[in-house]
Short mmCIF file of C-alpha atoms in Angstrom, two decimals:
data_model
loop_
_atom_site.label_atom_id
_atom_site.label_comp_id
_atom_site.label_asym_id
_atom_site.label_seq_id
_atom_site.Cartn_x
_atom_site.Cartn_y
_atom_site.Cartn_z
CA LEU A 225 -7.35 71.81 -17.54
CA GLU A 226 -7.74 74.74 -19.84
CA SER A 227 -10.59 77.24 -20.27
CA PRO A 228 -11.57 77.16 -24.08
CA ALA A 229 -12.93 80.28 -25.36
CA SER A 230 -15.97 78.28 -26.74
CA ILE A 231 -17.05 77.41 -23.10
CA ILE A 232 -16.50 80.33 -20.74
CA PHE A 233 -15.04 83.15 -22.45
CA PRO A 234 -17.54 86.36 -22.24
CA LYS A 235 -16.83 87.61 -25.60
CA VAL A 236 -18.80 84.57 -27.15
CA ALA A 237 -21.48 84.80 -24.41
CA GLY A 238 -24.23 87.00 -26.26
CA PRO A 239 -24.74 90.63 -26.99
CA LYS A 240 -24.44 91.76 -23.30
CA GLY A 241 -20.90 90.18 -23.48
CA ILE A 242 -21.32 88.31 -20.23
CA MET A 243 -22.52 84.61 -19.73
CA ARG A 244 -25.88 84.20 -17.77
CA CYS A 245 -25.58 80.60 -16.95
CA PHE A 246 -25.70 79.49 -13.35
CA ARG A 247 -24.59 76.02 -11.99
CA SER A 248 -24.32 74.12 -15.42
CA SER A 249 -25.78 70.87 -15.30
CA LEU A 250 -23.08 69.84 -17.93
CA TRP A 251 -20.34 71.03 -15.87
CA LEU A 252 -21.73 69.39 -12.67
CA GLY A 253 -22.15 66.18 -14.36
CA TYR A 254 -18.76 66.31 -15.89
CA LYS A 255 -17.43 66.94 -12.25
CA ASP A 256 -19.15 63.92 -10.85
CA HIS A 257 -17.93 61.67 -13.52
CA ILE A 258 -14.30 62.70 -12.86
CA LEU A 259 -14.48 62.70 -9.11
CA ALA A 260 -16.28 59.31 -9.03
CA SER A 261 -13.66 57.89 -11.44
CA PHE A 262 -11.02 58.59 -8.80
CA GLY A 263 -13.02 57.70 -5.93
CA LEU A 264 -13.58 61.04 -4.52
CA LEU A 265 -17.12 61.96 -5.19
CA HIS A 266 -18.30 61.51 -1.62
CA ILE A 267 -15.61 63.00 0.30
CA GLN A 268 -16.53 64.64 3.71
CA PRO A 269 -15.83 68.44 3.71
CA PRO A 270 -13.31 69.76 5.97
CA ASN A 271 -14.07 70.53 9.48
CA ASN A 272 -12.23 73.94 9.60
CA PRO A 273 -11.51 75.85 6.58
CA LYS A 274 -8.91 74.27 4.27
CA ILE A 275 -6.83 76.65 2.07
CA LEU A 276 -4.88 75.78 -0.92
CA LEU A 277 -2.69 78.33 -2.33
CA SER A 278 -1.75 77.40 -5.95
CA VAL A 279 1.62 78.77 -7.18
CA ARG A 280 3.76 78.39 -10.19
CA ARG A 281 7.69 78.32 -9.78
CA ARG A 282 10.16 79.12 -12.62
CA THR A 283 12.87 76.64 -12.96
CA PRO A 284 15.76 76.57 -15.35
CA ALA A 285 13.86 74.12 -17.58
CA LYS A 286 10.64 75.93 -17.62
CA ASN A 287 9.95 79.81 -17.42
CA VAL A 288 6.35 79.62 -16.29
CA GLY A 289 3.43 81.98 -16.79
CA ARG A 290 2.23 84.33 -13.98
CA VAL A 291 4.11 83.76 -10.53
CA PHE A 292 4.00 85.73 -7.45
CA ALA A 293 6.48 88.29 -6.74
CA ASP A 294 6.85 87.48 -3.17
CA GLU A 295 5.35 83.90 -2.33
CA LYS A 296 6.62 84.35 1.41
CA GLN A 297 4.60 87.61 1.73
CA LEU A 298 1.28 85.45 1.10
CA THR A 299 2.21 82.51 3.26
CA SER A 300 2.99 85.10 6.16
CA VAL A 301 -0.45 86.43 6.10
CA LEU A 302 -1.92 82.66 5.80
CA ASN A 303 0.23 81.75 8.92
CA LYS A 304 -1.74 84.34 11.09
CA GLY A 305 -4.87 82.35 10.60
CA GLN A 306 -6.72 80.46 13.50
CA ALA A 307 -8.62 77.07 13.30
CA MET A 308 -7.83 76.68 9.63
CA GLN A 309 -5.25 74.68 7.38
CA PHE A 310 -3.48 75.91 4.25
CA GLU A 311 -1.01 74.08 1.84
CA VAL A 312 0.95 75.75 -0.81
CA ILE A 313 1.21 73.66 -3.99
CA ASP A 314 2.43 73.95 -7.45
CA PHE A 315 0.11 71.69 -9.52
CA GLY A 316 2.75 71.26 -12.12
CA SER A 317 4.65 69.14 -9.61
CA ILE A 318 2.17 66.55 -8.87
CA SER A 319 -0.18 64.03 -10.74
CA PHE A 320 -3.73 64.90 -11.82
CA ALA A 321 -4.88 62.16 -9.31
CA GLN A 322 -3.05 63.96 -6.61
CA GLN A 323 -4.16 67.39 -7.52
CA LEU A 324 -7.79 66.13 -7.54
CA GLU A 325 -7.23 64.57 -3.96
CA LYS A 326 -6.01 68.02 -2.66
CA VAL A 327 -8.53 70.18 -4.28
CA ARG A 328 -11.41 68.12 -3.30
CA ARG A 329 -10.54 68.49 0.47
CA THR A 330 -10.02 72.15 -0.15
CA ASN A 331 -12.85 74.74 0.42
CA ILE A 332 -10.87 77.67 -0.39
CA LEU A 333 -8.77 77.91 -3.44
CA ILE A 334 -6.29 80.79 -3.96
CA GLY A 335 -4.37 81.44 -7.17
CA ALA A 336 -3.20 83.99 -9.83
CA HIS A 337 -5.17 84.22 -12.93
CA GLY A 338 -4.24 81.12 -14.95
CA ALA A 339 -5.80 77.73 -16.19
CA GLY A 340 -5.14 75.94 -12.96
CA LEU A 341 -8.00 77.93 -11.42
CA MET A 342 -10.20 75.45 -13.52
CA HIS A 343 -9.90 73.13 -10.51
CA THR A 344 -12.63 75.30 -8.86
CA ILE A 345 -15.08 72.68 -10.39
CA PHE A 346 -13.55 69.94 -8.15
CA LEU A 347 -13.41 71.70 -4.87
CA ALA A 348 -15.82 70.64 -1.87
CA GLU A 349 -19.33 71.23 -2.41
CA GLU A 350 -19.38 74.61 -0.51
CA ALA A 351 -16.25 76.37 -1.64
CA ILE A 352 -14.64 79.70 -2.68
CA LEU A 353 -12.31 80.62 -5.19
CA LEU A 354 -10.07 83.79 -4.47
CA GLU A 355 -8.68 84.93 -7.80
CA ILE A 356 -5.65 87.19 -7.69
CA HIS A 357 -5.52 89.19 -11.02
CA PRO A 358 -2.67 91.11 -12.41
CA SER A 359 -3.10 94.66 -13.15
CA TYR A 360 -3.44 94.42 -16.86
CA ARG A 361 -6.05 91.28 -17.13
CA LEU A 362 -9.84 91.98 -17.19
CA ASP A 363 -10.93 88.39 -18.04
CA ARG A 364 -13.90 86.91 -16.53
CA HIS A 365 -12.88 83.22 -17.19
CA PHE A 366 -12.90 82.04 -13.84
CA ARG A 367 -15.59 84.06 -12.32
CA LEU A 368 -17.82 82.47 -14.90
CA ALA A 369 -16.38 78.99 -14.18
CA ALA A 370 -16.96 79.44 -10.28
CA ARG A 371 -20.47 80.54 -11.16
CA MET A 372 -21.28 77.51 -13.26
CA ALA A 373 -19.74 75.14 -10.71
CA GLY A 374 -22.04 76.64 -7.95
CA LYS A 375 -18.98 78.22 -6.00
CA ILE A 376 -18.41 81.48 -4.36
CA TYR A 377 -16.19 84.05 -6.28
CA LEU A 378 -13.87 86.62 -4.43
CA PRO A 379 -11.84 88.67 -6.81
CA MET A 380 -8.50 90.57 -6.10
CA ARG A 381 -6.59 92.69 -8.09
CA SER A 382 -2.98 93.94 -7.85
CA MET A 383 -2.65 97.55 -8.61
CA GLN A 384 1.17 97.45 -9.10
CA PRO A 385 2.76 96.86 -12.46
CA VAL A 386 4.01 93.19 -13.06
CA SER A 387 7.69 92.47 -13.72
CA CYS A 388 8.46 90.22 -16.45
CA SER A 389 11.04 87.51 -17.35
CA GLY A 390 10.65 86.50 -20.84
CA THR A 391 6.92 85.34 -21.06
CA SER A 392 6.62 85.01 -17.27
CA ASP A 393 5.09 87.80 -15.30
CA ALA A 394 5.81 88.40 -11.51
CA ILE A 395 2.71 89.64 -9.63
CA PRO A 396 3.29 92.04 -6.80
CA ILE A 397 0.79 91.62 -3.97
CA ASP A 398 -0.23 94.18 -1.28
CA SER A 399 -0.21 91.94 1.76
CA LYS A 400 -2.98 94.21 3.62
CA GLN A 401 -5.32 93.94 0.84
CA PHE A 402 -4.62 90.02 0.64
CA GLU A 403 -5.08 89.88 4.36
CA SER A 404 -8.79 91.68 4.14
CA VAL A 405 -9.86 89.49 1.05
CA LEU A 406 -8.57 86.47 2.97
CA ASP A 407 -10.45 87.39 6.00
CA ALA A 408 -13.65 87.71 4.30
CA ALA A 409 -13.18 84.37 2.46
CA LEU A 410 -12.74 82.78 5.97
CA ARG A 411 -15.86 84.31 7.29
CA ILE A 412 -17.79 82.73 4.61
CA ALA A 413 -15.98 79.53 4.95
CA ARG A 414 -16.58 78.92 8.52
CA ALA A 415 -20.34 79.34 7.72
CA PHE A 416 -20.29 76.39 5.60
CA ASP A 417 -22.40 73.13 6.71
CA ASP A 418 -23.35 73.95 10.39
CA GLY A 419 -20.71 76.36 10.97
CA ILE A 420 -21.53 79.17 13.60
CA ALA A 421 -18.30 80.85 14.50
CA GLU A 422 -18.60 84.34 12.89
CA CYS A 423 -15.06 85.39 12.55
CA GLY A 424 -12.30 85.46 9.87
CA LEU A 425 -8.45 85.26 9.97
CA SER A 426 -8.11 86.01 13.60
CA CYS A 427 -10.88 84.72 15.95
CA ASP A 428 -11.93 84.99 19.54
CA LEU A 429 -11.67 81.46 20.91
CA ARG A 430 -14.94 81.69 22.44
CA LEU A 431 -16.43 82.10 19.01
CA LEU A 432 -14.31 79.29 17.54
CA ALA A 433 -15.71 77.19 20.39
CA LEU A 434 -19.16 77.41 19.07
CA ASP A 435 -18.37 75.07 16.44
CA PRO A 436 -17.92 71.44 17.34
CA GLY A 437 -15.24 70.75 14.87
CA ALA A 438 -13.08 73.72 15.35
CA SER A 439 -9.50 73.30 16.89
CA VAL A 440 -9.53 75.12 20.15
CA PRO A 441 -7.62 74.55 23.49
CA PRO A 442 -9.41 72.02 25.83
CA GLY A 443 -11.79 73.85 28.23
CA THR A 444 -12.29 76.86 26.08
CA LYS A 445 -15.97 78.03 26.85
CA PRO A 446 -18.37 79.02 24.06
CA LEU A 447 -19.70 82.52 23.84
CA THR A 448 -23.10 82.63 25.66
#
């Protein structure tokens, strides 16, 4: 899925340069039509936060666009999380039907600025897009896409210069900054549906036990 300039590019959005549309009925109708066609419209949201880290990987056959300079650095932060699930996926390696299936069961989508983030429209009904910008990009494409899809948008910008291989950029990530933004995303996601636990990446088990669907050791007593 691409992000055509005529739909969400801010330079064509009027004199103020920013689109003012919220929860577009056109977008939501399109989303419902596609998901219903694949039997995914009425999927139950995950009990615990489900994170999908979208990556691109260079291959000898394809020098793809933006990649993370150190993908393992990001997964090491994700591995610190409690009562959450995450998956790392290259959308280019699976079919569109498989992409939809994974995205629909996700409520936090993380990825570098790029067309794959248009999957925001197909996320769980309550969901977050965490977009990682390279230092040189100032586009608002996916902020606007998230807004029109009724999703929460969290931006993060790498402050370090990218390294290039042909037309492919490698984006360096500050792991501390990523951990901080991820913590914020999880605090929001734990409040989706009837969630109560007010915690982020690392949680007191007594807080997690407040949520019936949370994964905690048997016998853990909720905070009272």
